[in-house]
Amino acid sequence: MVVFDMAGTTVDENNVVYKTLQKAIADHGYSFSLDQVFAAGAGKEKMRAIKDILALNQIIDDQLLANIYQHFIILLNEAYTYLTVRPQPNVLEVFRILKQQKVNVVLNTGYDAVTAQSLVEKLGWKKGIIYDDLITASDVENGRPQPDMILRAMHRFNIGASDEVIKVGDSVIDIEEGKNAGCALSIGITKGAHSYDQLSSANPDFVISDLLELPVIISNYNATHM
């Protein structure tokens, strides 16, 4: 099984979520650069992301956090009404190759289920055809970097050993999630939130720039571990 992050990894939505996070926080009087939003919030469940962004300025206020989150959801729904989303380069080809090889393709995300489902619907991706399952932050008790989403996917497909799973994502927290789940490989990709150097700081097994590199990595891994 390969577990792919969504925004920045498999889906190109022009970073609208992080831009919307930035605006929602700014609308409540707190200014953070987009780089700060990426650094503190990328890949996380979005309530947690807002909390960690505010913490950059030592702001701890549960009511403020709740207010910003509710405003963020409203802004994001508005943005998604008109948003054009596209698959990241070569993602559909990689999904096709993996499914031909009987590898389960799972999407996971720090989005809630409603937001994530709206993305796959905009893309026209059909469960069971393009991908096999979608696990979101609202489906589990603990978001990234805890391994709950990966463990839930393993349970759904009756996978008992995490060394049969590979995680791919564009943020440090994706890599940490994969490692915490005990995945065979945790792979960073430089198409999204974090740079090569940022991804490398989490000690991934690989950092790639194109998803087409993935089938080769999997083939080489299988050749040396079977």
Coordinates of C-alpha atoms in Angstrom, one line a residue:
M1 CA 0.0 0.0 0.0
V2 CA 1.2 3.5 -0.8
V3 CA -0.4 6.4 1.3
F4 CA -0.2 9.7 -0.5
D5 CA -0.8 13.1 1.0
M6 CA -3.2 15.3 -1.0
A7 CA -2.5 19.0 -1.4
G8 CA 1.0 19.6 -2.7
T9 CA 1.7 15.9 -3.3
T10 CA -1.1 14.5 -5.5
V11 CA -3.3 17.6 -5.8
D12 CA -2.3 21.1 -7.1
E13 CA -4.7 23.6 -5.6
N14 CA -2.3 26.6 -5.7
N15 CA -1.8 26.5 -1.9
V16 CA -5.3 27.9 -1.4
V17 CA -5.6 26.2 2.0
Y18 CA -2.5 27.8 3.5
K19 CA -3.3 31.2 1.9
T20 CA -6.7 30.9 3.4
L21 CA -5.2 30.0 6.8
Q22 CA -3.0 33.1 6.5
K23 CA -6.0 35.3 5.7
A24 CA -8.2 33.9 8.5
I25 CA -5.6 34.6 11.0
A26 CA -4.9 38.1 9.6
D27 CA -8.6 38.9 9.7
H28 CA -8.3 38.5 13.5
G29 CA -5.4 40.9 13.7
Y30 CA -2.4 38.6 13.5
S31 CA 0.1 38.8 10.6
F32 CA 2.2 35.8 9.5
S33 CA 4.1 35.3 6.3
L34 CA 3.1 32.5 4.0
D35 CA 6.5 30.9 4.7
Q36 CA 5.7 30.9 8.5
V37 CA 2.3 29.3 7.7
F38 CA 3.9 26.6 5.7
A39 CA 6.6 26.0 8.3
A40 CA 4.3 25.7 11.2
G41 CA 1.1 24.4 9.6
A42 CA 1.9 22.2 6.6
G43 CA 0.3 18.8 6.6
K44 CA -1.5 19.2 9.9
E45 CA -5.1 19.0 10.9
K46 CA -6.2 22.6 10.4
M47 CA -7.2 23.4 14.0
R48 CA -3.8 22.2 15.1
A49 CA -2.1 24.1 12.3
I50 CA -3.7 27.4 13.4
K51 CA -2.7 26.7 17.0
D52 CA 0.9 26.1 16.0
I53 CA 1.0 29.2 13.8
L54 CA -0.3 31.4 16.6
A55 CA 2.3 29.8 18.9
L56 CA 5.1 31.3 16.8
N57 CA 4.1 34.6 18.5
Q58 CA 3.4 32.9 21.9
I59 CA -0.4 33.4 21.4
I60 CA -2.4 30.8 23.4
D61 CA -6.1 31.5 23.4
D62 CA -8.7 28.7 22.9
Q63 CA -11.6 31.0 22.1
L64 CA -9.5 32.9 19.5
L65 CA -8.4 29.6 18.1
A66 CA -12.0 28.4 17.7
N67 CA -13.1 31.8 16.1
I68 CA -10.2 31.7 13.6
Y69 CA -11.0 28.1 12.7
Q70 CA -14.7 28.8 12.1
H71 CA -13.8 31.8 9.9
F72 CA -11.2 29.7 8.1
I73 CA -13.9 27.1 7.2
I74 CA -16.2 29.8 5.8
L75 CA -13.4 31.3 3.8
L76 CA -12.3 28.0 2.5
N77 CA -15.7 27.0 1.4
E78 CA -16.0 30.3 -0.5
A79 CA -12.6 29.7 -2.1
Y80 CA -13.4 26.2 -3.2
T81 CA -16.5 27.3 -4.9
Y82 CA -14.4 28.9 -7.6
L83 CA -11.1 27.1 -7.3
T84 CA -9.6 25.2 -10.2
V85 CA -7.7 22.1 -9.0
R86 CA -5.5 19.9 -11.0
P87 CA -3.6 16.6 -10.4
Q88 CA 0.0 17.1 -9.7
P89 CA 2.2 16.1 -12.7
N90 CA 2.3 12.4 -13.5
V91 CA 0.1 11.4 -10.5
L92 CA -2.5 9.6 -12.5
E93 CA 0.2 7.6 -14.4
V94 CA 1.7 6.6 -11.1
F95 CA -1.7 5.6 -9.7
R96 CA -2.3 3.5 -12.8
I97 CA 1.1 1.8 -12.5
L98 CA 0.6 1.0 -8.8
K99 CA -2.9 -0.4 -9.4
Q100 CA -1.6 -2.6 -12.2
Q101 CA 0.8 -4.0 -9.7
K102 CA -2.0 -4.6 -7.2
V103 CA -0.8 -1.9 -4.8
N104 CA -3.5 -0.1 -2.9
V105 CA -3.5 3.6 -3.5
V106 CA -4.7 5.6 -0.4
L107 CA -5.1 9.3 0.0
N108 CA -4.7 10.9 3.4
T109 CA -4.8 14.5 4.5
G110 CA -4.9 17.0 7.3
Y111 CA -8.2 18.3 5.8
D112 CA -11.5 17.3 7.3
A113 CA -13.6 14.8 5.4
V114 CA -15.9 17.4 3.7
T115 CA -13.0 19.5 2.4
A116 CA -11.1 16.4 1.2
Q117 CA -14.1 15.0 -0.6
S118 CA -14.8 18.3 -2.3
L119 CA -11.3 18.1 -3.7
V120 CA -11.6 14.6 -5.1
E121 CA -15.0 15.5 -6.6
K122 CA -13.5 18.6 -8.3
L123 CA -10.8 16.3 -9.8
G124 CA -13.3 13.7 -10.9
W125 CA -11.4 11.0 -9.0
K126 CA -13.6 8.0 -8.4
K127 CA -13.0 5.7 -5.4
G128 CA -12.2 2.2 -6.6
I129 CA -11.1 3.4 -10.0
I130 CA -8.5 6.2 -9.5
Y131 CA -7.7 5.6 -5.8
D132 CA -8.7 2.9 -3.3
D133 CA -9.5 4.9 -0.2
L134 CA -9.4 8.4 1.4
I135 CA -8.6 8.9 5.1
T136 CA -8.9 12.4 6.6
A137 CA -8.0 14.1 9.9
S138 CA -11.6 14.0 10.9
D139 CA -11.7 10.2 10.6
V140 CA -9.2 9.6 13.4
E141 CA -8.6 10.7 17.0
N142 CA -5.0 11.9 16.4
G143 CA -3.8 13.8 13.4
R144 CA -0.2 13.9 12.0
P145 CA 2.5 13.3 13.0
Q146 CA 0.7 10.5 14.9
P147 CA 0.2 7.4 12.7
D148 CA -3.6 7.0 13.2
M149 CA -4.6 7.7 9.5
I150 CA -2.1 5.2 8.2
L151 CA -3.0 2.6 10.8
R152 CA -6.7 3.1 9.9
A153 CA -5.9 2.5 6.2
M154 CA -3.9 -0.6 7.1
H155 CA -6.9 -2.0 9.0
R156 CA -9.3 -1.3 6.1
F157 CA -7.1 -3.3 3.8
N158 CA -6.2 -6.0 6.3
I159 CA -2.5 -5.1 6.2
G160 CA -0.9 -6.4 9.4
A161 CA 2.7 -5.2 8.9
S162 CA 3.6 -1.6 8.4
D163 CA 6.7 -2.6 6.4
E164 CA 4.2 -3.2 3.6
V165 CA 3.3 0.5 3.5
I166 CA 5.0 3.5 1.9
K167 CA 4.2 7.1 2.8
V168 CA 4.7 10.0 0.3
G169 CA 4.2 13.6 1.2
D170 CA 5.4 17.2 0.7
S171 CA 5.9 18.2 4.3
V172 CA 8.1 17.3 7.2
I173 CA 5.0 16.1 9.2
D174 CA 4.2 13.7 6.4
I175 CA 7.6 12.1 6.8
E176 CA 7.2 12.0 10.6
E177 CA 3.8 10.3 10.2
G178 CA 5.3 7.6 8.0
K179 CA 8.2 7.0 10.4
N180 CA 5.8 6.9 13.4
A181 CA 3.7 4.3 11.6
G182 CA 6.8 2.2 10.9
C183 CA 6.4 2.4 7.1
A184 CA 8.9 0.7 5.0
L185 CA 9.7 4.0 3.3
S186 CA 8.9 7.6 4.1
I187 CA 9.4 9.7 1.0
G188 CA 9.3 13.5 0.6
I189 CA 8.4 15.3 -2.6
T190 CA 9.4 18.9 -3.4
K191 CA 6.3 19.9 -5.3
G192 CA 4.5 21.4 -2.3
A193 CA 4.9 23.0 1.1
H194 CA 8.5 22.3 2.1
S195 CA 11.8 22.5 0.3
Y196 CA 14.4 19.8 -0.2
D197 CA 16.4 21.0 2.8
Q198 CA 13.3 21.2 5.0
L199 CA 12.2 17.7 4.0
S200 CA 15.7 16.4 4.5
S201 CA 15.7 17.6 8.1
A202 CA 13.2 14.9 8.9
N203 CA 15.5 12.1 7.6
P204 CA 13.3 10.7 4.9
D205 CA 14.3 7.6 3.0
F206 CA 14.1 9.5 -0.2
V207 CA 13.3 13.0 -1.4
I208 CA 12.0 13.1 -5.0
S209 CA 11.0 15.9 -7.3
D210 CA 8.6 13.9 -9.5
L211 CA 6.1 11.2 -8.6
L212 CA 7.4 9.1 -11.6
E213 CA 10.5 8.4 -9.5
L214 CA 8.3 6.4 -7.1
P215 CA 7.7 3.2 -9.1
V216 CA 11.4 2.8 -9.6
I217 CA 12.1 3.2 -5.9
I218 CA 9.4 0.7 -5.1
S219 CA 10.8 -1.8 -7.6
N220 CA 14.3 -1.4 -6.2
Y221 CA 13.1 -1.8 -2.7
N222 CA 11.2 -5.0 -3.5
A223 CA 14.2 -6.4 -5.3
T224 CA 16.3 -6.1 -2.2
H225 CA 13.7 -7.0 0.5
M226 CA 12.0 -10.1 -1.0

